[in-house]
Short mmCIF file of C-alpha atoms in Angstrom, two decimals:
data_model
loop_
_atom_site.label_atom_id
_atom_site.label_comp_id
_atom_site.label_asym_id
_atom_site.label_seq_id
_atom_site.Cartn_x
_atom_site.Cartn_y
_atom_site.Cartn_z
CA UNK A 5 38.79 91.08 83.16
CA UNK A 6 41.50 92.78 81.99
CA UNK A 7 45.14 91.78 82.74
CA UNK A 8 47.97 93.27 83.85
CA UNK A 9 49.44 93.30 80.33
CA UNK A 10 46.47 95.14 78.66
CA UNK A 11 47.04 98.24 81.22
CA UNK A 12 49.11 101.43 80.41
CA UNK A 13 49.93 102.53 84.22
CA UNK A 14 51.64 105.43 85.93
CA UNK A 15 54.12 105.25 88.98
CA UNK A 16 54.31 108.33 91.26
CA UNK A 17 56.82 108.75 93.79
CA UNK A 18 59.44 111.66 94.50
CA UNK A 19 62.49 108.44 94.86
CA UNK A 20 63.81 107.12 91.78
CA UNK A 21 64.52 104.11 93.46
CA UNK A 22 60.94 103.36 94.34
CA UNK A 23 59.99 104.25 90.93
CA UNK A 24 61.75 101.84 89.51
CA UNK A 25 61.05 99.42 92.30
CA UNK A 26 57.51 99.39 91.58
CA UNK A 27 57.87 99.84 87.67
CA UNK A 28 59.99 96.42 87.95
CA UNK A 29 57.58 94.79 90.36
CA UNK A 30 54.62 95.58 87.59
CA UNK A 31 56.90 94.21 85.08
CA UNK A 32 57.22 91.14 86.99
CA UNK A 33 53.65 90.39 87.05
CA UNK A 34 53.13 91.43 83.14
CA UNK A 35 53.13 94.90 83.21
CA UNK A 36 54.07 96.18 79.82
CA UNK A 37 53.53 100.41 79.40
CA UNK A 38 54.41 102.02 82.40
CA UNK A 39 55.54 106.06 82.47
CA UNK A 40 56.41 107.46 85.62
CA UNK A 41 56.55 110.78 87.27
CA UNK A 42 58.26 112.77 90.07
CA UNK A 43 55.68 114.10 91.46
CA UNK A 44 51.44 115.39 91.16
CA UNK A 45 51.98 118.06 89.12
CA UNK A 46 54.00 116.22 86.64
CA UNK A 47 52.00 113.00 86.80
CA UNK A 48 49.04 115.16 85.69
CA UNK A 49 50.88 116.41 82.72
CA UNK A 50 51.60 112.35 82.01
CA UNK A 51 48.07 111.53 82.94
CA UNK A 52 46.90 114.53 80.21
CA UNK A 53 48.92 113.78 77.84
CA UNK A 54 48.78 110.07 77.56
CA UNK A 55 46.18 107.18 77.93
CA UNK A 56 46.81 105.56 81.85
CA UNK A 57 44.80 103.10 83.19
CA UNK A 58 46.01 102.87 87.05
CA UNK A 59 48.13 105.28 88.91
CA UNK A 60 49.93 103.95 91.75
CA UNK A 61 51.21 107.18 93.97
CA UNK A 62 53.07 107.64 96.96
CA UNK A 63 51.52 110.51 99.29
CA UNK A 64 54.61 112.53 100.78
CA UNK A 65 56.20 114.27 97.68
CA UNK A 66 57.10 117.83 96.84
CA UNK A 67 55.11 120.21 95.16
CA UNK A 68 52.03 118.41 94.66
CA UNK A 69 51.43 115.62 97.42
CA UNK A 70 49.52 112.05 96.80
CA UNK A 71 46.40 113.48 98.17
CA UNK A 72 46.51 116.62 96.10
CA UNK A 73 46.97 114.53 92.91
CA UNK A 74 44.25 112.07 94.04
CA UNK A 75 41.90 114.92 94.79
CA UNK A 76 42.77 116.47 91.16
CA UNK A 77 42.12 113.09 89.70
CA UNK A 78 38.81 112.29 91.21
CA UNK A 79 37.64 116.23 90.75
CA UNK A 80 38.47 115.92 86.52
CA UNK A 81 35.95 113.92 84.53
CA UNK A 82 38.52 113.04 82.10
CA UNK A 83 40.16 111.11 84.92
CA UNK A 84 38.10 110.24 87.49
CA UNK A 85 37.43 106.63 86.22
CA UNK A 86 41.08 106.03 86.59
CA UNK A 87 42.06 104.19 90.46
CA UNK A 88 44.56 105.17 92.42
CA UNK A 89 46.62 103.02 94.25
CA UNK A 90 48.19 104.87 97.38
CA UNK A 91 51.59 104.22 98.73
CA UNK A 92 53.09 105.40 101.70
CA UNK A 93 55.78 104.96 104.13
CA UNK A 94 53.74 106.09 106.68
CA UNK A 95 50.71 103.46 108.20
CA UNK A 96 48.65 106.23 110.35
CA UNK A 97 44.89 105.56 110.15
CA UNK A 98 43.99 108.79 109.64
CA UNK A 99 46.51 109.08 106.05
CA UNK A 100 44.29 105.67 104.90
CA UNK A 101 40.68 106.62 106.04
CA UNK A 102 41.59 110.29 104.23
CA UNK A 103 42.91 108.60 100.66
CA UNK A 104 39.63 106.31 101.32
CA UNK A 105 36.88 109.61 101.46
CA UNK A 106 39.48 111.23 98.38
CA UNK A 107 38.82 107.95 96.43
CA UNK A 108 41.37 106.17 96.43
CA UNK A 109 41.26 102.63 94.90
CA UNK A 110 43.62 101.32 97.65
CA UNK A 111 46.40 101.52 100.06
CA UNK A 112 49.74 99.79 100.64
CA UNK A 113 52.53 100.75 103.22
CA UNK A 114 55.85 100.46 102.41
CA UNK A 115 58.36 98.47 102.18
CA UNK A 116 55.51 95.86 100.99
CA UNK A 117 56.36 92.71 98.83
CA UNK A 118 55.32 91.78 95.15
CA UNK A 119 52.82 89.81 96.74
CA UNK A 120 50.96 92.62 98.47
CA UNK A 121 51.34 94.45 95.05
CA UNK A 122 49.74 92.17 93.26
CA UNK A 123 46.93 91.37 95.14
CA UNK A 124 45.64 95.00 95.68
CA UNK A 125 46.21 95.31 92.15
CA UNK A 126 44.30 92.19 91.45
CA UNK A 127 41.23 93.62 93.40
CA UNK A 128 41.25 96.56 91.93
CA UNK A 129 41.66 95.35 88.51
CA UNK A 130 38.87 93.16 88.92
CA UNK A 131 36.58 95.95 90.86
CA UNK A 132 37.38 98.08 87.48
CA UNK A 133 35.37 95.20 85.73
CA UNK A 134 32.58 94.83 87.44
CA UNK A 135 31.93 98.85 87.36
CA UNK A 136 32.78 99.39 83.66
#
């Protein structure tokens, strides 16, 4: 299984704050190449442009929401093998069950700990071995 040390990942939120938040948290837990982005459009010029292994995203962000980015993602075969942890402020069913049909890897509502980070990352992580 791979660990979180051996994965490049990409943060995705429209707040620096969280960015960094959630860039430290992965660093916490072993994390070593993380990029970020602002928003979908220019997390799919990161995601182009460089090797990522896991996106986590936030939904609500200008010009190119979470799902619009997830749907992108999923619709590009160059991508499509990559999960996408979803992050939101918002804990409506409706927002999860839609990032679930889209494809998303996962779902976490915010504020959430480093111990609900890492074990959705942990599942995923080890879902990502048992389909590669």
């Amino acid at each position: 299984m791979p660990s979180y040390s051996d994965l490049r990942y990409l943060v995705v939120d429209d707040f620096s704050t969280m960015r960094r938040i959630v860039r430290g948290l992965i660093k916490e837990m072993g994390g070593q190449f993380i990029e970020e982005a602002e928003d979908g459009v220019n997390a799919l010029q990161v995601l182009r442009a460089n090797k990522i292994d896991f996106v986590v995203s936030d939904i609500n962000m200008p010009n190119m929401d979470g799902f619009e980015l997830l749907t992108q993602i999923k619709q590009d075969p160059t991508l499509c093998h990559i999960p996408v942890l979803m992050v939101t402020a918002e804990a409506r069913k409706e927002d999860i069950v839609r990032a679930a049909q889209i494809g998303a890897a996962g779902y976490i509502v915010k504020p959430f700990t480093k111990a609900t980070l890492e074990e959705k990352l942990s599942k995923i992580i080890q879902r990502m071995t048992v389909t590669a």
